[in-house]
Amino acid sequence: MFSELAVSTHQRREFIDITEPLGEVLRATGITSGIMTVYSPHTTAAITVNENWDPDVIHDFLLHLSSLVPAHNLQFRHGEGNSDSHILASLIGASTTLIIRNGSLYLGPWQGVYLCEFDGPRTRTVAVHIISDQAL
Amino acid sequence: MFSELAVSTHQRREFIDITEPLGEVLRATGITSGIMTVYSPHTTAAITVNENWDPDVIHDFLLHLSSLVPAHNLQFRHGEGNSDSHILASLIGASTTLIIRNGSLYLGPWQGVYLCEFDGPRTRTVAVHIISDQAL
Amino acid sequence: MFSELAVSTHQRREFIDITEPLGEVLRATGITSGIMTVYSPHTTAAITVNENWDPDVIHDFLLHLSSLVPAHNLQFRHGEGNSDSHILASLIGASTTLIIRNGSLYLGPWQGVYLCEFDGPRTRTVAVHIISDQAL
């Protein structure tokens, strides 16, 4: 099962919680057991799993990323000026695999799934692919 | 096939080799070909693959992470004081997909699978999901 | 379906575009829908997805990695002197999961798949595993 979500971002660097729409995609399939691949078809965005309870966690995350990979570096050559966004996309990663149990995403009590925007604002696509193992 | 492992950690930041218990989970299923998703349902722990021969590799890894993401940052807001642990969890990643061949995990000769503890000591859960492609 | 690619690298740190050989592996199977796991069985190499249009992106990426994880650190203990390579392998990750749609890899218009060499030059192996969901 394959589906695409459209996600609007509002900042240059921003984490958007996509846990709820991913759950809706899953429920619509009726699949109760298997794995879900969540994939960003962009070179300046990524997918991750982290806390979605206290928004200060993501604040601190973005703050630290701004020192790990600053937006500007005079030695960068890429003409679009967003090399930092490309670097962050690969450090976090374009795809994440989640487990499906009892018709729901198997997530820890504090976990949510995020689209990580590193060169917004834009409208991004998140691809979702589910493999069921019900019949196996 | 789904299973959960309990893993005890002993330091705040520590890599625990879980290659052997993952192999035991696989052997108990009798599955000989497919993929295994290894997933951390925690927001301050992660899963990675790296050398499990010379323990100095993990020593050096943790040493370097202490400068990449120091435990303390006066600008962090998150009240629990473990924002560094959350950041490291996403830099390494909550899930890893392994290949199963001939009834064993397909790992390089020096590779092992690690639970990365970034806010221990605790008892952690590692979730394991296997999809067999034997019948396909 | 399982396959191995041999990839020659030429620098100590280098990104090699493997998108085309991965596409060839896929086409040879005739599989039109499912997921592909791309896996590095090495502890000093990794797999990532990033832009493969402007080579300056990878230039800037490698430049920034040289400051994030310098090749030398007098505090490192590992006798082989390549702890930096091990650290980078886990920051980028040993495996990536791609989606297969309509007989092709589902990649964004600027995306390519890379073997990331962090301790070359060597001949590396890239393992490819495909699970089809055509019959499901």
Short mmCIF file of C-alpha atoms in Angstrom, two decimals:
data_model
loop_
_atom_site.label_atom_id
_atom_site.label_comp_id
_atom_site.label_asym_id
_atom_site.label_seq_id
_atom_site.Cartn_x
_atom_site.Cartn_y
_atom_site.Cartn_z
CA MET A 1 0.00 0.00 0.00
CA PHE A 2 1.37 3.37 -1.09
CA SER A 3 0.22 6.88 -0.24
CA GLU A 4 1.52 10.44 -0.34
CA LEU A 5 0.88 13.19 2.19
CA ALA A 6 1.24 16.91 1.45
CA VAL A 7 2.79 18.82 4.36
CA SER A 8 3.09 22.61 4.52
CA THR A 9 6.07 24.06 6.36
CA HIS A 10 6.41 27.61 7.63
CA GLN A 11 10.04 28.17 8.68
CA ARG A 12 13.41 27.57 7.06
CA ARG A 13 14.14 24.89 9.69
CA GLU A 14 11.18 23.30 11.41
CA PHE A 15 9.96 19.91 12.66
CA ILE A 16 6.35 19.08 11.70
CA ASP A 17 4.57 16.34 13.65
CA ILE A 18 3.07 13.89 11.12
CA THR A 19 2.12 11.13 13.57
CA GLU A 20 -1.62 11.69 13.26
CA PRO A 21 -1.83 11.72 9.43
CA LEU A 22 0.38 8.61 9.31
CA GLY A 23 -2.04 6.90 11.69
CA GLU A 24 -4.94 7.89 9.44
CA VAL A 25 -3.22 6.39 6.40
CA LEU A 26 -2.69 3.18 8.34
CA ARG A 27 -6.26 2.94 9.61
CA ALA A 28 -7.67 3.46 6.11
CA THR A 29 -5.84 0.35 4.92
CA GLY A 30 -7.18 -1.93 7.63
CA ILE A 31 -3.71 -3.49 7.92
CA THR A 32 -3.03 -4.66 11.47
CA SER A 33 0.53 -6.01 11.38
CA GLY A 34 3.60 -5.23 9.29
CA ILE A 35 5.99 -2.35 8.65
CA MET A 36 5.58 1.21 7.40
CA THR A 37 8.31 2.99 5.45
CA VAL A 38 8.08 6.77 5.75
CA TYR A 39 10.14 8.48 3.05
CA SER A 40 11.04 12.06 2.12
CA PRO A 41 11.58 12.47 -1.65
CA HIS A 42 13.41 15.75 -0.97
CA THR A 43 17.13 16.46 -0.62
CA THR A 44 16.68 19.17 2.04
CA ALA A 45 14.12 17.49 4.31
CA ALA A 46 14.21 14.34 6.43
CA ILE A 47 12.12 12.01 8.61
CA THR A 48 12.78 11.29 12.27
CA VAL A 49 11.16 9.96 15.44
CA ASN A 50 11.44 11.97 18.65
CA GLU A 51 9.45 13.34 21.59
CA ASN A 52 6.21 15.09 20.69
CA TRP A 53 5.10 15.96 24.21
CA ASP A 54 7.23 18.95 25.31
CA PRO A 55 7.82 21.37 22.41
CA ASP A 56 11.02 22.56 24.14
CA VAL A 57 12.71 19.36 22.97
CA ILE A 58 12.37 20.38 19.33
CA HIS A 59 13.34 23.97 20.21
CA ASP A 60 16.57 22.71 21.75
CA PHE A 61 17.14 20.29 18.87
CA LEU A 62 16.92 23.07 16.26
CA LEU A 63 19.08 25.34 18.43
CA HIS A 64 21.83 22.75 18.60
CA LEU A 65 21.62 21.96 14.88
CA SER A 66 22.20 25.65 14.18
CA SER A 67 25.64 25.30 15.76
CA LEU A 68 26.40 21.79 14.41
CA VAL A 69 25.54 22.82 10.84
CA PRO A 70 25.32 26.63 10.56
CA ALA A 71 23.30 28.02 7.67
CA HIS A 72 26.30 29.81 6.21
CA ASN A 73 29.88 28.75 5.50
CA LEU A 74 32.04 30.89 3.25
CA GLN A 75 33.79 27.80 1.90
CA PHE A 76 30.59 26.23 0.55
CA ARG A 77 30.43 26.22 -3.26
CA HIS A 78 26.84 25.11 -3.99
CA GLY A 79 25.21 28.05 -5.74
CA GLU A 80 21.78 27.66 -4.16
CA GLY A 81 23.21 28.51 -0.74
CA ASN A 82 21.48 25.63 1.02
CA SER A 83 24.31 23.15 1.50
CA ASP A 84 23.54 23.16 5.22
CA SER A 85 20.06 21.83 4.42
CA HIS A 86 21.46 18.98 2.34
CA ILE A 87 23.91 18.02 5.09
CA LEU A 88 21.18 17.96 7.74
CA ALA A 89 18.92 15.88 5.48
CA SER A 90 21.50 13.08 5.39
CA LEU A 91 22.49 13.35 9.05
CA ILE A 92 18.85 12.75 10.02
CA GLY A 93 17.99 10.54 7.03
CA ALA A 94 15.40 10.39 4.26
CA SER A 95 13.59 7.31 5.48
CA THR A 96 12.43 5.69 8.69
CA THR A 97 10.88 2.26 9.17
CA LEU A 98 8.10 1.89 11.73
CA ILE A 99 6.48 -1.27 13.09
CA ILE A 100 2.70 -1.86 12.88
CA ARG A 101 1.08 -3.80 15.75
CA ASN A 102 -2.60 -4.43 16.46
CA GLY A 103 -3.64 -1.95 13.78
CA SER A 104 -1.58 0.93 15.17
CA LEU A 105 1.92 2.30 14.79
CA TYR A 106 4.18 0.81 17.46
CA LEU A 107 5.56 3.98 19.04
CA GLY A 108 6.86 4.63 22.52
CA PRO A 109 4.58 6.68 24.81
CA TRP A 110 6.52 9.90 24.11
CA GLN A 111 7.37 9.26 20.47
CA GLY A 112 6.02 11.06 17.43
CA VAL A 113 7.12 11.04 13.79
CA TYR A 114 8.41 14.27 12.28
CA LEU A 115 9.01 15.70 8.87
CA CYS A 116 12.20 17.73 9.36
CA GLU A 117 12.16 20.82 7.16
CA PHE A 118 15.64 22.21 6.57
CA ASP A 119 14.99 24.61 3.67
CA GLY A 120 11.45 25.89 3.98
CA PRO A 121 8.92 27.20 3.89
CA ARG A 122 7.57 24.86 1.21
CA THR A 123 4.93 22.25 0.55
CA ARG A 124 6.58 18.88 1.06
CA THR A 125 5.58 15.35 0.13
CA VAL A 126 5.85 12.47 2.57
CA ALA A 127 5.63 9.03 0.96
CA VAL A 128 4.20 6.14 2.96
CA HIS A 129 4.55 2.48 2.02
CA ILE A 130 3.06 -0.34 4.09
CA ILE A 131 3.86 -4.03 3.87
CA SER A 132 1.41 -6.26 5.67
CA ASP A 133 2.51 -9.56 7.17
CA GLN A 134 -0.99 -10.63 8.19
CA ALA A 135 -1.18 -13.50 5.74
CA LEU A 136 2.35 -14.73 6.33
CA MET B 1 6.94 -11.90 13.59
CA PHE B 2 7.26 -9.44 16.48
CA SER B 3 9.30 -9.63 19.67
CA GLU B 4 10.59 -7.33 22.40
CA LEU B 5 13.92 -7.53 24.18
CA ALA B 6 14.64 -5.96 27.59
CA VAL B 7 18.10 -4.40 27.78
CA SER B 8 19.66 -3.03 30.97
CA THR B 9 22.04 -0.10 30.62
CA HIS B 10 24.53 1.08 33.21
CA GLN B 11 25.86 4.50 32.14
CA ARG B 12 24.28 7.75 31.02
CA ARG B 13 25.75 7.24 27.54
CA GLU B 14 26.64 3.70 26.54
CA PHE B 15 26.49 1.34 23.55
CA ILE B 16 25.16 -2.14 24.35
CA ASP B 17 25.87 -4.94 21.88
CA ILE B 18 22.56 -6.68 21.07
CA THR B 19 23.77 -8.77 18.13
CA GLU B 20 23.53 -12.07 19.98
CA PRO B 21 19.98 -11.67 21.36
CA LEU B 22 18.80 -10.48 17.92
CA GLY B 23 20.28 -13.66 16.42
CA GLU B 24 18.44 -15.73 19.01
CA VAL B 25 15.14 -14.07 18.15
CA LEU B 26 15.76 -14.83 14.48
CA ARG B 27 16.72 -18.48 15.04
CA ALA B 28 13.61 -19.10 17.16
CA THR B 29 11.42 -18.09 14.20
CA GLY B 30 13.05 -20.46 11.72
CA ILE B 31 12.88 -17.70 9.10
CA THR B 32 15.77 -17.97 6.65
CA SER B 33 15.33 -14.99 4.31
CA GLY B 34 13.80 -11.53 4.67
CA ILE B 35 14.39 -8.34 6.63
CA MET B 36 14.51 -7.48 10.31
CA THR B 37 13.47 -4.07 11.63
CA VAL B 38 15.15 -3.21 14.94
CA TYR B 39 13.36 -0.34 16.67
CA SER B 40 13.86 1.72 19.83
CA PRO B 41 10.52 2.95 21.28
CA HIS B 42 12.45 5.53 23.31
CA THR B 43 13.20 9.19 22.59
CA THR B 44 16.65 9.14 24.23
CA ALA B 45 18.02 5.88 22.84
CA ALA B 46 18.84 4.69 19.32
CA ILE B 47 19.91 1.69 17.24
CA THR B 48 23.07 1.51 15.16
CA VAL B 49 25.45 -0.92 13.46
CA ASN B 50 29.18 -0.57 14.04
CA GLU B 51 32.33 -2.50 14.93
CA ASN B 52 32.01 -4.89 17.85
CA TRP B 53 35.56 -6.25 17.80
CA ASP B 54 37.77 -3.52 19.34
CA PRO B 55 36.00 -1.79 22.27
CA ASP B 56 38.18 1.28 21.67
CA VAL B 57 35.98 2.13 18.67
CA ILE B 58 32.96 2.68 20.93
CA HIS B 59 35.13 4.53 23.47
CA ASP B 60 36.25 6.95 20.75
CA PHE B 61 32.70 7.23 19.41
CA LEU B 62 31.30 8.26 22.79
CA LEU B 63 34.25 10.61 23.35
CA HIS B 64 33.56 12.42 20.10
CA LEU B 65 29.80 12.57 20.73
CA SER B 66 30.55 14.33 24.02
CA SER B 67 32.02 17.22 22.02
CA LEU B 68 29.49 17.10 19.14
CA VAL B 69 26.54 17.17 21.53
CA PRO B 70 27.66 18.12 25.05
CA ALA B 71 25.41 17.10 27.92
CA HIS B 72 24.85 20.69 29.00
CA ASN B 73 23.94 23.85 27.11
CA LEU B 74 22.74 26.88 29.02
CA GLN B 75 20.41 27.84 26.17
CA PHE B 76 18.44 24.57 26.31
CA ARG B 77 14.89 25.02 27.64
CA HIS B 78 13.65 21.42 28.10
CA GLY B 79 13.05 21.05 31.82
CA GLU B 80 14.24 17.45 32.10
CA GLY B 81 17.79 18.49 31.21
CA ASN B 82 18.29 15.73 28.67
CA SER B 83 17.93 17.59 25.38
CA ASP B 84 21.35 16.28 24.38
CA SER B 85 19.97 12.73 24.66
CA HIS B 86 17.04 13.55 22.37
CA ILE B 87 19.35 15.12 19.79
CA LEU B 88 21.67 12.12 19.75
CA ALA B 89 18.71 9.72 19.45
CA SER B 90 17.70 11.35 16.14
CA LEU B 91 21.24 11.78 14.81
CA ILE B 92 21.76 8.01 15.17
CA GLY B 93 18.14 7.03 14.52
CA ALA B 94 15.40 5.00 16.19
CA SER B 95 15.31 2.18 13.66
CA THR B 96 17.66 0.09 11.55
CA THR B 97 16.76 -2.45 8.88
CA LEU B 98 18.90 -5.59 8.61
CA ILE B 99 18.92 -8.26 5.92
CA ILE B 100 18.35 -11.96 6.74
CA ARG B 101 20.22 -14.52 4.60
CA ASN B 102 20.48 -18.30 5.05
CA GLY B 103 18.88 -18.11 8.47
CA SER B 104 21.31 -15.53 9.85
CA LEU B 105 21.62 -11.77 10.01
CA TYR B 106 23.63 -10.52 7.05
CA LEU B 107 26.33 -8.53 8.85
CA GLY B 108 29.86 -7.67 7.80
CA PRO B 109 32.65 -9.57 9.60
CA TRP B 110 33.28 -6.69 12.03
CA GLN B 111 29.69 -5.49 12.40
CA GLY B 112 27.49 -5.73 15.47
CA VAL B 113 24.15 -4.14 16.31
CA TYR B 114 24.00 -1.72 19.23
CA LEU B 115 21.38 -0.18 21.44
CA CYS B 116 22.72 3.34 22.00
CA GLU B 117 21.81 4.56 25.47
CA PHE B 118 21.92 8.35 25.73
CA ASP B 119 20.09 8.91 29.03
CA GLY B 120 20.72 5.90 31.24
CA PRO B 121 21.01 3.92 33.27
CA ARG B 122 17.60 2.39 32.56
CA THR B 123 15.92 -0.77 31.37
CA ARG B 124 15.20 -0.28 27.69
CA THR B 125 12.99 -2.13 25.22
CA VAL B 126 14.21 -3.12 21.76
CA ALA B 127 11.44 -4.08 19.36
CA VAL B 128 12.16 -6.61 16.61
CA HIS B 129 9.95 -7.21 13.59
CA ILE B 130 10.77 -9.78 10.90
CA ILE B 131 9.23 -10.07 7.46
CA SER B 132 9.97 -13.33 5.70
CA ASP B 133 10.19 -13.51 1.93
CA GLN B 134 10.63 -17.27 1.81
CA ALA B 135 7.31 -17.95 0.10
CA LEU B 136 7.61 -15.10 -2.39
CA MET C 1 15.47 -11.03 -3.77
CA PHE C 2 19.07 -10.49 -2.69
CA SER C 3 22.05 -9.13 -4.60
CA GLU C 4 25.48 -7.68 -3.93
CA LEU C 5 27.20 -4.89 -5.82
CA ALA C 6 30.97 -4.29 -5.81
CA VAL C 7 31.86 -0.61 -5.66
CA SER C 8 35.40 0.76 -6.05
CA THR C 9 36.27 3.92 -4.14
CA HIS C 10 39.20 6.22 -4.81
CA GLN C 11 39.53 8.65 -1.88
CA ARG C 12 39.64 8.30 1.88
CA ARG C 13 36.27 10.09 2.12
CA GLU C 14 34.07 10.04 -0.96
CA PHE C 15 30.41 9.69 -1.97
CA ILE C 16 29.82 7.27 -4.87
CA ASP C 17 26.50 7.51 -6.74
CA ILE C 18 24.98 4.01 -6.89
CA THR C 19 21.52 4.99 -8.15
CA GLU C 20 22.00 3.49 -11.61
CA PRO C 21 23.30 0.05 -10.53
CA LEU C 22 20.50 -0.15 -7.94
CA GLY C 23 17.99 0.54 -10.71
CA GLU C 24 19.55 -2.23 -12.80
CA VAL C 25 19.22 -4.71 -9.94
CA LEU C 26 15.57 -3.76 -9.60
CA ARG C 27 14.77 -4.02 -13.31
CA ALA C 28 16.38 -7.48 -13.52
CA THR C 29 13.91 -8.76 -10.93
CA GLY C 30 10.80 -7.54 -12.71
CA ILE C 31 9.40 -6.46 -9.35
CA THR C 32 7.13 -3.43 -9.74
CA SER C 33 6.04 -2.60 -6.17
CA GLY C 34 7.60 -3.05 -2.74
CA ILE C 35 10.63 -1.89 -0.77
CA MET C 36 14.37 -2.10 -1.30
CA THR C 37 16.81 -2.28 1.61
CA VAL C 38 20.27 -0.98 0.69
CA TYR C 39 22.86 -2.09 3.24
CA SER C 40 26.57 -1.50 3.82
CA PRO C 41 28.23 -4.52 5.52
CA HIS C 42 31.16 -2.27 6.47
CA THR C 43 31.88 -0.37 9.69
CA THR C 44 33.52 2.60 7.96
CA ALA C 45 31.08 3.16 5.08
CA ALA C 46 27.42 4.13 4.95
CA ILE C 47 24.41 4.58 2.65
CA THR C 48 22.54 7.85 2.13
CA VAL C 49 20.17 9.63 -0.21
CA ASN C 50 20.98 13.16 -1.37
CA GLU C 51 21.21 15.43 -4.41
CA ASN C 52 23.04 13.96 -7.39
CA TRP C 53 22.64 16.90 -9.75
CA ASP C 54 25.15 19.55 -8.61
CA PRO C 55 28.44 17.92 -7.47
CA ASP C 56 29.11 20.98 -5.29
CA VAL C 57 26.55 19.62 -2.81
CA ILE C 58 28.73 16.60 -2.07
CA HIS C 59 31.85 18.78 -2.03
CA ASP C 60 30.28 20.98 0.65
CA PHE C 61 28.99 17.93 2.54
CA LEU C 62 32.47 16.38 2.75
CA LEU C 63 33.97 19.75 3.67
CA HIS C 64 31.59 20.16 6.57
CA LEU C 65 32.08 16.57 7.75
CA SER C 66 35.82 17.26 7.95
CA SER C 67 35.10 19.82 10.67
CA LEU C 68 32.28 17.87 12.38
CA VAL C 69 34.40 14.72 12.62
CA PRO C 70 38.08 15.51 11.91
CA ALA C 71 40.26 12.63 10.79
CA HIS C 72 42.57 12.98 13.78
CA ASN C 73 41.94 13.35 17.50
CA LEU C 74 44.80 12.81 19.92
CA GLN C 75 42.42 11.35 22.49
CA PHE C 76 41.25 8.52 20.23
CA ARG C 77 42.49 5.10 21.36
CA HIS C 78 41.54 2.80 18.47
CA GLY C 79 44.83 1.51 17.07
CA GLU C 80 43.80 1.54 13.42
CA GLY C 81 43.53 5.32 13.46
CA ASN C 82 40.15 5.39 11.71
CA SER C 83 37.77 6.12 14.57
CA ASP C 84 36.51 9.13 12.61
CA SER C 85 35.39 6.73 9.86
CA HIS C 86 33.44 4.57 12.32
CA ILE C 87 31.73 7.62 13.81
CA LEU C 88 30.67 8.93 10.40
CA ALA C 89 29.39 5.48 9.39
CA SER C 90 26.88 5.54 12.26
CA LEU C 91 25.94 9.21 11.90
CA ILE C 92 24.91 8.54 8.30
CA GLY C 93 23.79 4.93 8.86
CA ALA C 94 24.48 1.49 7.42
CA SER C 95 21.09 0.99 5.81
CA THR C 96 18.44 2.91 3.90
CA THR C 97 14.99 1.73 2.85
CA LEU C 98 13.66 2.85 -0.53
CA ILE C 99 10.17 2.52 -1.97
CA ILE C 100 9.53 0.76 -5.32
CA ARG C 101 6.68 2.10 -7.48
CA ASN C 102 5.71 1.18 -11.04
CA GLY C 103 8.89 -0.82 -11.51
CA SER C 104 11.22 2.01 -10.50
CA LEU C 105 12.78 3.38 -7.36
CA TYR C 106 10.58 6.13 -5.91
CA LEU C 107 13.10 8.97 -5.67
CA GLY C 108 12.59 12.71 -5.75
CA PRO C 109 13.67 14.49 -8.94
CA TRP C 110 17.03 15.54 -7.43
CA GLN C 111 17.67 12.46 -5.31
CA GLY C 112 20.32 9.83 -5.83
CA VAL C 113 21.56 7.01 -3.59
CA TYR C 114 25.16 7.11 -2.39
CA LEU C 115 27.67 4.75 -0.91
CA CYS C 116 29.55 6.97 1.56
CA GLU C 117 33.19 5.92 1.77
CA PHE C 118 34.84 7.10 4.98
CA ASP C 119 38.04 5.02 4.97
CA GLY C 120 39.00 4.38 1.38
CA PRO C 121 40.15 3.72 -1.14
CA ARG C 122 38.80 0.17 -1.12
CA THR C 123 36.45 -2.15 -2.94
CA ARG C 124 33.19 -2.10 -1.04
CA THR C 125 30.12 -4.34 -1.10
CA VAL C 126 26.60 -2.92 -1.22
CA ALA C 127 23.89 -5.43 -0.33
CA VAL C 128 20.44 -5.07 -1.87
CA HIS C 129 17.33 -6.84 -0.64
CA ILE C 130 13.92 -6.41 -2.28
CA ILE C 131 10.55 -7.39 -0.86
CA SER C 132 7.74 -7.37 -3.39
CA ASP C 133 4.17 -6.61 -2.36
CA GLN C 134 2.69 -7.30 -5.77
CA ALA C 135 0.76 -10.36 -4.69
CA LEU C 136 -0.42 -8.90 -1.41
#
